[in-house]
CSV table of C-alpha atoms in Angstrom, one decimal:
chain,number,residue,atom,x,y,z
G,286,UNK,CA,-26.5,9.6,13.6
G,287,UNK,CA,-29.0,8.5,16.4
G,288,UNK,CA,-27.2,5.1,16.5
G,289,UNK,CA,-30.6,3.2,17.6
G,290,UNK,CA,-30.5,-0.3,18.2
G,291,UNK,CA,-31.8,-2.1,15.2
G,292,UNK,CA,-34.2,-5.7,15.4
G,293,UNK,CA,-35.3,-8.1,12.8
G,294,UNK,CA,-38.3,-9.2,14.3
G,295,UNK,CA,-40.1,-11.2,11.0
G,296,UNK,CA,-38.6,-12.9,8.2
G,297,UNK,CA,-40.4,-14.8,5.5
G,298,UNK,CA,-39.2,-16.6,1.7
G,299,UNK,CA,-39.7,-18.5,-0.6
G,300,UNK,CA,-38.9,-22.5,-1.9
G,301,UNK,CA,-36.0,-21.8,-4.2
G,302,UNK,CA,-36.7,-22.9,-7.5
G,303,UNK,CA,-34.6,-23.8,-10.4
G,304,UNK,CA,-34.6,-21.1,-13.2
G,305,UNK,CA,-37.6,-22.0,-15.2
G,306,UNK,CA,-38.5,-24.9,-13.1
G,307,UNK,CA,-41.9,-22.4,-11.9
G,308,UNK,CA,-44.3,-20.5,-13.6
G,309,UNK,CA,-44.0,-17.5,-11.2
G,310,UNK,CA,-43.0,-14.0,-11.9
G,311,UNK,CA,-41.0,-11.9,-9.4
G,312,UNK,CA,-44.3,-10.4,-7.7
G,313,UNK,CA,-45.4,-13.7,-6.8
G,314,UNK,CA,-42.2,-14.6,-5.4
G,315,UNK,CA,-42.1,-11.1,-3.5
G,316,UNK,CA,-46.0,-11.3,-2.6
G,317,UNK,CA,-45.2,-14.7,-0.9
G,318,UNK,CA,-41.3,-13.9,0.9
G,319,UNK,CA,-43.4,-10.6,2.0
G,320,UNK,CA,-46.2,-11.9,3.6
G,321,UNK,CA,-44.4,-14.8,5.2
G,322,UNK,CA,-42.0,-11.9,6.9
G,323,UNK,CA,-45.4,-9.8,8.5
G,324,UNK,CA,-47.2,-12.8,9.0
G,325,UNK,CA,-44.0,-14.0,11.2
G,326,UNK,CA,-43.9,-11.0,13.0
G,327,UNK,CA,-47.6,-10.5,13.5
G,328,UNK,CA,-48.0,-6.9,11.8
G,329,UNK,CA,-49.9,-5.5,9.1
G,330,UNK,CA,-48.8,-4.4,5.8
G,331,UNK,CA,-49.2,-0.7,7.4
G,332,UNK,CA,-46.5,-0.4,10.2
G,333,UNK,CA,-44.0,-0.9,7.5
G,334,UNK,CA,-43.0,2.5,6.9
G,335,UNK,CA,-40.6,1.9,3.9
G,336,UNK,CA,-39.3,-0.7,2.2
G,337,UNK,CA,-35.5,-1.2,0.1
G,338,UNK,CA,-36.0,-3.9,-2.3
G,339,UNK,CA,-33.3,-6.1,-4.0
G,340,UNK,CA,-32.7,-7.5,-7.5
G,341,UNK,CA,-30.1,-7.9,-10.6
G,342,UNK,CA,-32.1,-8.7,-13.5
G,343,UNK,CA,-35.5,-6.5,-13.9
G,344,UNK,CA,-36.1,-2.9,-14.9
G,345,UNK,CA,-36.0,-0.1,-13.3
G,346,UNK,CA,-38.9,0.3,-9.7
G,347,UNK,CA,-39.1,-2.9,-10.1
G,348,UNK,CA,-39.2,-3.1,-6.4
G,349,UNK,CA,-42.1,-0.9,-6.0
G,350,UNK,CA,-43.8,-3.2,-8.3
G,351,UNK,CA,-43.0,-6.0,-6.3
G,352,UNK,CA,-44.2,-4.3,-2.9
G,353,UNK,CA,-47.0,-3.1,-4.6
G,354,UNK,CA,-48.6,-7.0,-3.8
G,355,UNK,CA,-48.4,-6.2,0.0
G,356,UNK,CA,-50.6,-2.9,-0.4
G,357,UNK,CA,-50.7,0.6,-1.7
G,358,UNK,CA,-49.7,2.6,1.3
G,359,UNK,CA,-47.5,5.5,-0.2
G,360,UNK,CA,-44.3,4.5,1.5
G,361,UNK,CA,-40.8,4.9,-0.2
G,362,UNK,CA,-39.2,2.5,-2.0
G,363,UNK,CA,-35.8,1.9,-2.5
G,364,UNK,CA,-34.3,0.0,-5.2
G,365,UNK,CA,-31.0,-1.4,-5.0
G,366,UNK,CA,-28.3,-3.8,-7.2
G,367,UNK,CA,-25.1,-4.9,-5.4
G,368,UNK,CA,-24.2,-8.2,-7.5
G,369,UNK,CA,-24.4,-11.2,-5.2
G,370,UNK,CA,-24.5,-9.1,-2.2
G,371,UNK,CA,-27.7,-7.3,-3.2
G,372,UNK,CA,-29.8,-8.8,-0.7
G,373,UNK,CA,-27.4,-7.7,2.5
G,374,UNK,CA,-27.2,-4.4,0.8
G,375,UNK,CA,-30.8,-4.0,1.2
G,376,UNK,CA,-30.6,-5.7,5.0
G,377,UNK,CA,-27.6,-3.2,5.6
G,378,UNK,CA,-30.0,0.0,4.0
G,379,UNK,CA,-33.1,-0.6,6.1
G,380,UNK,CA,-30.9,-0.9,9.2
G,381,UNK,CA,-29.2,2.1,8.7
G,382,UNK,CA,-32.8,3.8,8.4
G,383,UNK,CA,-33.9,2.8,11.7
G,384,UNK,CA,-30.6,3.7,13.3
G,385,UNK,CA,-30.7,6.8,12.4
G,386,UNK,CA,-34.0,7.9,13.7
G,387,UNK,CA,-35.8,8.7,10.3
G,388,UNK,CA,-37.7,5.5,10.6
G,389,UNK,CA,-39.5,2.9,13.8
G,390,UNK,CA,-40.1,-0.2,11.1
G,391,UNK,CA,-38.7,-1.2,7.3
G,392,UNK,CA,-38.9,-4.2,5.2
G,393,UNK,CA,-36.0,-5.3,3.5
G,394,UNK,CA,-37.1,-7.4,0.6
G,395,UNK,CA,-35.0,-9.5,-2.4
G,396,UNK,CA,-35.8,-10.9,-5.6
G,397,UNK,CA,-34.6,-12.5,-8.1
G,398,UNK,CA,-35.7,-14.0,-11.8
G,399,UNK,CA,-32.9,-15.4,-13.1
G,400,UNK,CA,-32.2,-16.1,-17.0
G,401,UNK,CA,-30.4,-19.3,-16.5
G,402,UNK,CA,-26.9,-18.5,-15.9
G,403,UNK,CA,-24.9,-14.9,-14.9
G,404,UNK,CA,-25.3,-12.4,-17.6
G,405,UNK,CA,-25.0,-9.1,-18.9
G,406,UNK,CA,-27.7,-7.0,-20.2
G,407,UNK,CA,-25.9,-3.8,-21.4
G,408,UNK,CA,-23.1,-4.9,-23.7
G,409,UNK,CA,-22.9,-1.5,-25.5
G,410,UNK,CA,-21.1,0.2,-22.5
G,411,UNK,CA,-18.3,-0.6,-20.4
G,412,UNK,CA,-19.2,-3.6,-17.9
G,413,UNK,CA,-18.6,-2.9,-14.0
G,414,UNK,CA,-16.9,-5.9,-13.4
G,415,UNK,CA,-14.9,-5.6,-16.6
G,416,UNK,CA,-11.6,-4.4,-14.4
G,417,UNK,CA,-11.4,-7.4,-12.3
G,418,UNK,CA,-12.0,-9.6,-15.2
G,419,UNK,CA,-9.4,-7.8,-17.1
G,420,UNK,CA,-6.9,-8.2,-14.1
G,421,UNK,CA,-7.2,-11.8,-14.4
G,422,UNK,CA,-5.6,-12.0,-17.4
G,423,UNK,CA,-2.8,-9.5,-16.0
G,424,UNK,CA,-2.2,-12.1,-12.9
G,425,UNK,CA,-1.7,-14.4,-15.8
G,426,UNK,CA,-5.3,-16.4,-15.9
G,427,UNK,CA,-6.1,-18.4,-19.8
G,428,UNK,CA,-9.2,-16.7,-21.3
G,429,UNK,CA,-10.0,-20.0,-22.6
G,430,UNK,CA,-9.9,-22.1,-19.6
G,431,UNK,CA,-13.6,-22.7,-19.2
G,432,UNK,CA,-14.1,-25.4,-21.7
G,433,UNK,CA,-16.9,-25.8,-23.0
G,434,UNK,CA,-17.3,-22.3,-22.6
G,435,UNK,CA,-20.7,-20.7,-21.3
G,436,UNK,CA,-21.4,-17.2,-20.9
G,437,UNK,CA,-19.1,-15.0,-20.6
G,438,UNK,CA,-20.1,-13.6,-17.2
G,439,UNK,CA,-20.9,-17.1,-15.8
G,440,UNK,CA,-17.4,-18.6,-17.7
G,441,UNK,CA,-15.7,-15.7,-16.0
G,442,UNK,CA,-16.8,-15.7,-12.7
G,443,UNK,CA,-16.1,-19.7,-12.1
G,444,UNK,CA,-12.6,-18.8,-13.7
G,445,UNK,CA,-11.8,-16.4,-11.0
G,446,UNK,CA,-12.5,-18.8,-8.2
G,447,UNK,CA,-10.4,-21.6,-9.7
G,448,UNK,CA,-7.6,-19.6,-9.6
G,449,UNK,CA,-8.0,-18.5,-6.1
G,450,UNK,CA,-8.3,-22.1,-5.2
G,451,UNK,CA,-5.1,-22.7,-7.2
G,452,UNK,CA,-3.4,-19.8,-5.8
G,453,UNK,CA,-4.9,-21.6,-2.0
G,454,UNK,CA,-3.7,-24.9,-2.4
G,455,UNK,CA,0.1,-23.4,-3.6
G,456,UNK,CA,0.3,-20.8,-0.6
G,457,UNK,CA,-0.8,-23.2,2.0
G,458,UNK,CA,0.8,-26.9,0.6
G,459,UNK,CA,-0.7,-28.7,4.0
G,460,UNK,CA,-4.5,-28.1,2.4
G,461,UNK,CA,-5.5,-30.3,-0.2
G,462,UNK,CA,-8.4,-30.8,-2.9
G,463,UNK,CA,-10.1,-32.9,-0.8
G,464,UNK,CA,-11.2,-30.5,1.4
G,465,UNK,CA,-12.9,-28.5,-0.7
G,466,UNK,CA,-14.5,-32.1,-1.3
G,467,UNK,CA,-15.2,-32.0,2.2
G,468,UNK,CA,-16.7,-29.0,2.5
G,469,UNK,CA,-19.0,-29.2,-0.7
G,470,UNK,CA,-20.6,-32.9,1.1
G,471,UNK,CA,-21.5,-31.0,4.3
G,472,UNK,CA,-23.1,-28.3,2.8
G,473,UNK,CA,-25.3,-30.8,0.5
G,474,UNK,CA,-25.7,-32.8,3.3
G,475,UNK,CA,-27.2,-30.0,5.1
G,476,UNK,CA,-29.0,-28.7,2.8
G,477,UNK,CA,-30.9,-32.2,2.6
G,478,UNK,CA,-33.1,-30.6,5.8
G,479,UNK,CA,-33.9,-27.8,4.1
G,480,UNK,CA,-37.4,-27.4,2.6
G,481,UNK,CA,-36.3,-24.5,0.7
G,482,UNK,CA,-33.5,-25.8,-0.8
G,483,UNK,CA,-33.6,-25.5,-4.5
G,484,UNK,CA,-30.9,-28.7,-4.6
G,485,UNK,CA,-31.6,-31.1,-1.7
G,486,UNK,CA,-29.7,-34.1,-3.0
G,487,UNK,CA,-26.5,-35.4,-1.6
G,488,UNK,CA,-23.7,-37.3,-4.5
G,489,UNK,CA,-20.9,-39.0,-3.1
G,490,UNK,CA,-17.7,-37.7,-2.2
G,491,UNK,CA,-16.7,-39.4,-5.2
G,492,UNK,CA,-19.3,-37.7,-7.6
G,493,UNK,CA,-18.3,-34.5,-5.9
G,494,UNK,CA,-14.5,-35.1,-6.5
G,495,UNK,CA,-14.7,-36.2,-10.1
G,496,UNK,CA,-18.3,-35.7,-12.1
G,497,UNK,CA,-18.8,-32.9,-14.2
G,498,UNK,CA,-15.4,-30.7,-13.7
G,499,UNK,CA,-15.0,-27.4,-14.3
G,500,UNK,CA,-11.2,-27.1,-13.9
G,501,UNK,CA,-9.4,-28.0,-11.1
G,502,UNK,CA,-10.2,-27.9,-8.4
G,503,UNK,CA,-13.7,-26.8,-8.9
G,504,UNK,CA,-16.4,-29.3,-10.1
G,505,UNK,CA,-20.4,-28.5,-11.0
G,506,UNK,CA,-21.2,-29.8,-7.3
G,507,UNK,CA,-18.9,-27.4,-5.6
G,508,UNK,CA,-20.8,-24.4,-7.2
G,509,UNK,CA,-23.7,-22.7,-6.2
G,510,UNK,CA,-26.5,-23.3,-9.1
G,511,UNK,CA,-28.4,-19.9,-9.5
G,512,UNK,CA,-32.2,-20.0,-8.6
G,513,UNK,CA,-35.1,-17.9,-8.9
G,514,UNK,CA,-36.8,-17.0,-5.3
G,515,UNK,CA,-37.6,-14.5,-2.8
G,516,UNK,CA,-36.5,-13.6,0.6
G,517,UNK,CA,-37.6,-10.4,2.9
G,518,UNK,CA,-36.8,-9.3,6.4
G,519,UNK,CA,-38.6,-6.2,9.1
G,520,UNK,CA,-36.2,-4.2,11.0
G,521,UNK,CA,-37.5,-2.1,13.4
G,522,UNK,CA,-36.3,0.2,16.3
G,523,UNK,CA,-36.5,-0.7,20.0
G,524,UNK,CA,-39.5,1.3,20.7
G,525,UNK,CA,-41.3,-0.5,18.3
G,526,UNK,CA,-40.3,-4.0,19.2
G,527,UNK,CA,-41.0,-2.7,23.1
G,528,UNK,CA,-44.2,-1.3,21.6
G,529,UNK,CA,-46.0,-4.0,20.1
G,530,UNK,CA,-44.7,-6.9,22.2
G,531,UNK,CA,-42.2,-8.8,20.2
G,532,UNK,CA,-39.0,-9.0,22.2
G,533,UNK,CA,-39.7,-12.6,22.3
G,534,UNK,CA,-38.9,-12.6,18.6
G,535,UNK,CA,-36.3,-10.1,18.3
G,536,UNK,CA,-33.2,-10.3,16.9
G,537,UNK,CA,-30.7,-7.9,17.1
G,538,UNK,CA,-28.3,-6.8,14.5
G,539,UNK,CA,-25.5,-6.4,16.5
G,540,UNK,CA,-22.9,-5.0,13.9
G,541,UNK,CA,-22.5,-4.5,10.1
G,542,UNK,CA,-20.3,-3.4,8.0
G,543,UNK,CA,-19.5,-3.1,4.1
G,544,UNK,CA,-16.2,-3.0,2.0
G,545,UNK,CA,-15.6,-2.2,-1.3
G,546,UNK,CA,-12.8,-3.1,-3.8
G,547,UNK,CA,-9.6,-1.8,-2.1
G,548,UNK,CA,-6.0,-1.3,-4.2
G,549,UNK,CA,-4.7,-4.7,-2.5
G,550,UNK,CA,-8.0,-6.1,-5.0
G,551,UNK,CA,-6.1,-5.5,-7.9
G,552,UNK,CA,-3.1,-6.5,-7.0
G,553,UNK,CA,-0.7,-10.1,-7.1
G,554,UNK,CA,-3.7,-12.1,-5.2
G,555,UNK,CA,-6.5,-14.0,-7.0
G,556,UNK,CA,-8.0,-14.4,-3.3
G,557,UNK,CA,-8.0,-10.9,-3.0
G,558,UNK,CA,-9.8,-10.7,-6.5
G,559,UNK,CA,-12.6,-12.5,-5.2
G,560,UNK,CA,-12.8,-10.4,-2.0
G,561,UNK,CA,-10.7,-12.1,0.8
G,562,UNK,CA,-9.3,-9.0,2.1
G,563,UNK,CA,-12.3,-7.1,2.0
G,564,UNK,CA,-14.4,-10.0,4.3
G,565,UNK,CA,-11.7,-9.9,6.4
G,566,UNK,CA,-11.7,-5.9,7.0
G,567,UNK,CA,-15.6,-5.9,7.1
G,568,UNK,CA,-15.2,-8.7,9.5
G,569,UNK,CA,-12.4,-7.1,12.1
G,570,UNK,CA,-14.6,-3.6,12.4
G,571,UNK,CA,-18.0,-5.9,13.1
G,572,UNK,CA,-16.0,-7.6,15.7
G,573,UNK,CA,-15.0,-4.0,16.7
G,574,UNK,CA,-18.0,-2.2,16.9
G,575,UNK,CA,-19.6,-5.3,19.0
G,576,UNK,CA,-17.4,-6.3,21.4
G,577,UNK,CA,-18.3,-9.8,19.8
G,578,UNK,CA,-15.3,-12.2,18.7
G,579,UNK,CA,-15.3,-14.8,16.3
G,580,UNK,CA,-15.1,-17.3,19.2
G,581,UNK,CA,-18.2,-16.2,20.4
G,582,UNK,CA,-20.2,-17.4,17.0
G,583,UNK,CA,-21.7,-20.7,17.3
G,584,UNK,CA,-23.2,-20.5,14.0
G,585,UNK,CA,-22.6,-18.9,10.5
G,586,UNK,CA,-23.9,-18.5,6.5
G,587,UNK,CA,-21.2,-17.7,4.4
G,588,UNK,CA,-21.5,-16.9,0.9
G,589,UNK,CA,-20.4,-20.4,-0.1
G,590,UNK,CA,-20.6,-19.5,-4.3
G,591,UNK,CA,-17.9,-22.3,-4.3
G,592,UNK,CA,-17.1,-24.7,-1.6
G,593,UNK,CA,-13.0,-23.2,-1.6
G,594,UNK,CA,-14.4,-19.7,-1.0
G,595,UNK,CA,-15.9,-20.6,2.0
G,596,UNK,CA,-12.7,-22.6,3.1
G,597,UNK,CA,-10.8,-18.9,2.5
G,598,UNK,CA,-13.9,-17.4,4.8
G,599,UNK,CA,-12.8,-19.5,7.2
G,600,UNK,CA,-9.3,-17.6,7.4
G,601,UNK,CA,-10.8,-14.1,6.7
G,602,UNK,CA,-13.7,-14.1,9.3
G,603,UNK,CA,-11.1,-15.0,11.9
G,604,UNK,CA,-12.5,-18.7,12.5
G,605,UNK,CA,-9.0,-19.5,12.5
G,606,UNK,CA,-5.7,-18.7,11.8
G,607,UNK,CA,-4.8,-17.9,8.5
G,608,UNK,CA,-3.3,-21.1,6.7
G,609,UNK,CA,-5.5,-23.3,9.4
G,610,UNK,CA,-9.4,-23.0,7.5
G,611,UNK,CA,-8.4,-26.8,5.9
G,612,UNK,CA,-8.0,-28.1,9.9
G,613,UNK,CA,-11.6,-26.9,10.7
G,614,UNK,CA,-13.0,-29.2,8.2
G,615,UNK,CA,-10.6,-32.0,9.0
G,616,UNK,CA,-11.5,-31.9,12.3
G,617,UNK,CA,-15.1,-31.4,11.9
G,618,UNK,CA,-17.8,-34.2,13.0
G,619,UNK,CA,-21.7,-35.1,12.5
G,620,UNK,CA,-23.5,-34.3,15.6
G,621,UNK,CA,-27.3,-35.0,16.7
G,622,UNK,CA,-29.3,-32.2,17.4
G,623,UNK,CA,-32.3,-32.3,19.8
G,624,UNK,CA,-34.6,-32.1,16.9
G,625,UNK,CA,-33.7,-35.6,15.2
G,626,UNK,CA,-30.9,-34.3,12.9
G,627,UNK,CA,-27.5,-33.8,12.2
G,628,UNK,CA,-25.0,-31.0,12.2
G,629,UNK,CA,-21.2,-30.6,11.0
G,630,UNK,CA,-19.4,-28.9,14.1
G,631,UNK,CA,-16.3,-27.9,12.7
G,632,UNK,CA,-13.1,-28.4,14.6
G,633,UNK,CA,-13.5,-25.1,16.5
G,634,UNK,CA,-16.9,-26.1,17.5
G,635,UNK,CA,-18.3,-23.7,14.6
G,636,UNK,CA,-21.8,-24.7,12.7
G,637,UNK,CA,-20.9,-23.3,8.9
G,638,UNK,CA,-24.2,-23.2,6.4
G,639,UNK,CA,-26.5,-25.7,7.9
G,640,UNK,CA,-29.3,-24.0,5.8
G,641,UNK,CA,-26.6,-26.3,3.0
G,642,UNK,CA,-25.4,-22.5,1.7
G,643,UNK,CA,-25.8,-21.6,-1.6
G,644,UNK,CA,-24.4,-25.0,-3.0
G,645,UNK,CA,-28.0,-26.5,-1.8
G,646,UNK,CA,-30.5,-23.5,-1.4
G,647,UNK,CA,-29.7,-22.1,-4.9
G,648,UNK,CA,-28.4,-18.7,-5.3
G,649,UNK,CA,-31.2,-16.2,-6.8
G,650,UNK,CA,-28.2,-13.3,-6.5
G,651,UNK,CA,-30.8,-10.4,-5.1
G,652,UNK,CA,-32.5,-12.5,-2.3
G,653,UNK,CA,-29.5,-15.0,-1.3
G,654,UNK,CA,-28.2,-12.6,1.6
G,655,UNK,CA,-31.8,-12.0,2.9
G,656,UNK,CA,-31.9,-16.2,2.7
G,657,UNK,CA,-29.2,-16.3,5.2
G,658,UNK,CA,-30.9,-13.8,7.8
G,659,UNK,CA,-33.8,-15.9,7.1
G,660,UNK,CA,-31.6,-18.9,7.9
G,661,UNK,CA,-29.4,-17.1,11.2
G,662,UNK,CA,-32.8,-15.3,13.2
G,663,UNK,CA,-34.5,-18.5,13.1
G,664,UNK,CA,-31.6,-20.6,14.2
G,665,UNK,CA,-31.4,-17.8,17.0
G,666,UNK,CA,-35.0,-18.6,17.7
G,667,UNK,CA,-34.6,-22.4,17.8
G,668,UNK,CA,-36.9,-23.0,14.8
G,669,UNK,CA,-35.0,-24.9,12.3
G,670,UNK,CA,-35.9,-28.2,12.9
G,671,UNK,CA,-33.7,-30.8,12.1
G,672,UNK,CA,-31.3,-28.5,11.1
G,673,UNK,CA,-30.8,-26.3,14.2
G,674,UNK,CA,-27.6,-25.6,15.9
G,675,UNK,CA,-28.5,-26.4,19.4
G,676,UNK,CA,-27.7,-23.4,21.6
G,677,UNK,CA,-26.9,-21.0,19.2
G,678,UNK,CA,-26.6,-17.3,21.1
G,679,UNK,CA,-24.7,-15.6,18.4
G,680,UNK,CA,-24.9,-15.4,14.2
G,681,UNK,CA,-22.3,-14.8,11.3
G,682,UNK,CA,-23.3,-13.7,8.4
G,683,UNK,CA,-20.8,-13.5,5.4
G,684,UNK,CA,-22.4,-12.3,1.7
G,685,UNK,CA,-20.0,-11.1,-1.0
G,686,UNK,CA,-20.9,-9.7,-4.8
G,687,UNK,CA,-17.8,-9.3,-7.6
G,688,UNK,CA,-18.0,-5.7,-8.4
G,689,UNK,CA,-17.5,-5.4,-5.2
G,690,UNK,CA,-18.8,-5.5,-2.0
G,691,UNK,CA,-18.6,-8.0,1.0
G,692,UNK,CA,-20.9,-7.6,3.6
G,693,UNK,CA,-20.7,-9.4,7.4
G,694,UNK,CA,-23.3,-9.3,9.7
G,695,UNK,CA,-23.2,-9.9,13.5
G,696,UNK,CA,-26.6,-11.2,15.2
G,697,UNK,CA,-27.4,-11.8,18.6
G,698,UNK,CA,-30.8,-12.4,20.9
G,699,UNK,CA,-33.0,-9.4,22.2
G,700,UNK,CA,-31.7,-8.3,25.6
G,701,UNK,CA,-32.8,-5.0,27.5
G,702,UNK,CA,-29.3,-3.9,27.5
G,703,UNK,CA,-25.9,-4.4,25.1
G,704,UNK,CA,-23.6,-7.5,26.2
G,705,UNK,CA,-20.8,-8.3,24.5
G,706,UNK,CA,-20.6,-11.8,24.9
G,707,UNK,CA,-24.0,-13.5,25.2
């Protein structure tokens, strides 16, 4: 491995759109996230030497006929499925291209067409998830919790979480429901100043708390709808960056790292079920490889599927201790940007989803982690408007899929030289 220093220098998407809300098909919402990425890094179709392309539900090349709307140049294509954290996968893919020498520029682009809810297509062979679903029941979970019931996938996967927030709120007694509550309002709330959000609407703590429960302690506005969209990102080595000008745009990709299910998955812990241990792993080498520490992050997207899970993030991406994530909310308060809007700075000074997360941009599963490099180079950039973290030097990134793999991503601004602490 060359071990080249790796950019984004151009990302584009889409408005995330309620499943059949749009009449688009997945080449239009690729055509558009595509174009917006080269059109925000000022480059043509024909510097992108190959492309990895993201999605769940769509046939095989898919992904070269979504590319195909950016131009016919004969490049390769990559396809690639990783649950929920297909679009990091793709991210972590093109990276890992440039680094090692083979190519100067890549776009990663994801996708996704949803079909309402989580499904599965293939019901005639053994499902990849069907271990962890099956351990649920072994930990002692009620098949029938999820009244009424929906799909099974969709029935299953909300099922898992409730139990890891059970399993939270017994382990640490000091933490409550409420600030799950909490934690749901700030993302809607920041999600209102986001013009891509598929669900910019704020209910009351109250509506939060008590409308349209799931099962303790997770409700409908605790949960990330799914949503059909588009997201893409260019990577591209230093050379090239030096080469055509754009280290005023550059964003480098300081660290990242991927874990898979580990034995302590299936084991006594719901949390580690739903991939605690393996942020928190992914995390430590990120932090290791970069010289970076989670103090140094002033700003983060974490794969908020439900508003607990991103409480428990707040434990395994070192934020705080572990027992603690519940203060960070408790202590957390609206500030003022210098762009006319508001922020929640948690009690470590920490600025968690302002994009709103998945609660309030939607989650279309194969472009939702390319959303949130959309969301963490431009609040590098100072370009988010009202929602911008004033200052911000240094990006989190935190994208999980049940399957498994977690995925955490360490940004940081172009500079000629490595610094650990920017």
């Amino acid at each position: 491995m060359v071990n080249r220093r790796v950019f984004v220098v151009g990302v584009g998407m889409t408005k995330f759109e309620k499943p059949f809300a749009k009449k688009w098909d997945y080449p239009d919402m690729a055509r558009e996230a595509g174009q917006a990425a080269l059109g925000d890094a000022g480059l043509q179709y024909s510097s992108i030497q190959a492309a990895v392309v993201s999605y769940c539900y769509g046939e095989p090349t898919s992904g070269q006929r979504a590319i195909y709307e950016l131009g016919l140049t004969g490049i390769p294509v990559f396809n690639v499925n990783n649950n929920c954290s297909s679009g990091s996968t793709a991210l972590m893919l093109a990276k890992r291209l440039i680094e090692s020498g083979t190519e100067d520029c890549v776009m990663a682009l994801g996708f996704e067409k949803m079909e309402g809810g989580l499904s599965e297509r293939y019901t005639d062979r053994t499902s990849p998830v069907k271990r962890h679903m099956a351990h649920m029941t072994t930990l002692g979970a009620n098949p029938d919790l999820i009244q009424p019931r929906m799909n099974n996938m969709t029935s299953d996967v909300i099922k898992l979480f409730v139990y890891a927030g059970r399993e939270y709120l017994k382990k640490y007694p000091s933490a409550k429901y409420e600030d799950f509550v909490e934690i749901a309002y700030k993302n809607r709330k920041q999600g209102l100043n986001n013009p891509n959000a598929s669900l910019p609407r704020l209910p009351s703590k109250d509506t939060i708390s008590k409308k349209a429960v799931l099962s303790y302690p997770i409700t409908f506005w605790m949960s990330a709808p799914t949503a059909d969209g588009s997201a893409a990102a260019i990577v591209c080595s230093e050379d090239f960056v030096k080469k055509n000008g754009l280290q005023g745009q550059a964003i480098e990709i300081k660290a990242q790292h991927m874990v898979t299910d580990l034995p302590s998955t299936f084991d006594k812990s719901f949390m580690d079920l739903s991939g605690y241990t393996m942020a928190k792993i992914a995390a430590d080498k990120c932090y290791k490889d970069s010289g970076i520490s989670a103090q140094d992050i002033d700003v983060a997207e974490v794969h908020d599927c439900f508003s607990c899970n991103e409480l428990f993030m707040y434990e395994a991406l070192k934020f705080c201790d572990e027992g603690n994530g519940y203060r960070l909310i408790r202590d957390s308060t609206w500030k003022q940007n210098s762009n006319g809007g508001e922020v929640c700075v948690l009690g470590n000074g920490l600025v968690v989803n302002p994009s709103g997360g998945l609660e309030s941009k939607g989650h279309p599963i194969g472009a939702t982690g390319l959303a949130q490099c959309f969301e963490l180079v431009n609040q590098l950039r100072s370009k988010c408007g009202k929602r911008q973290v004033d200052g911000a030097k240094v990006a989190l990134q935190h994208n999980f899929g049940i399957g498994g793999a977690a995925v955490v991503t360490l940004y940081g601004q172009y500079s000629p030289s490595f610094t650990a602490r920017l």
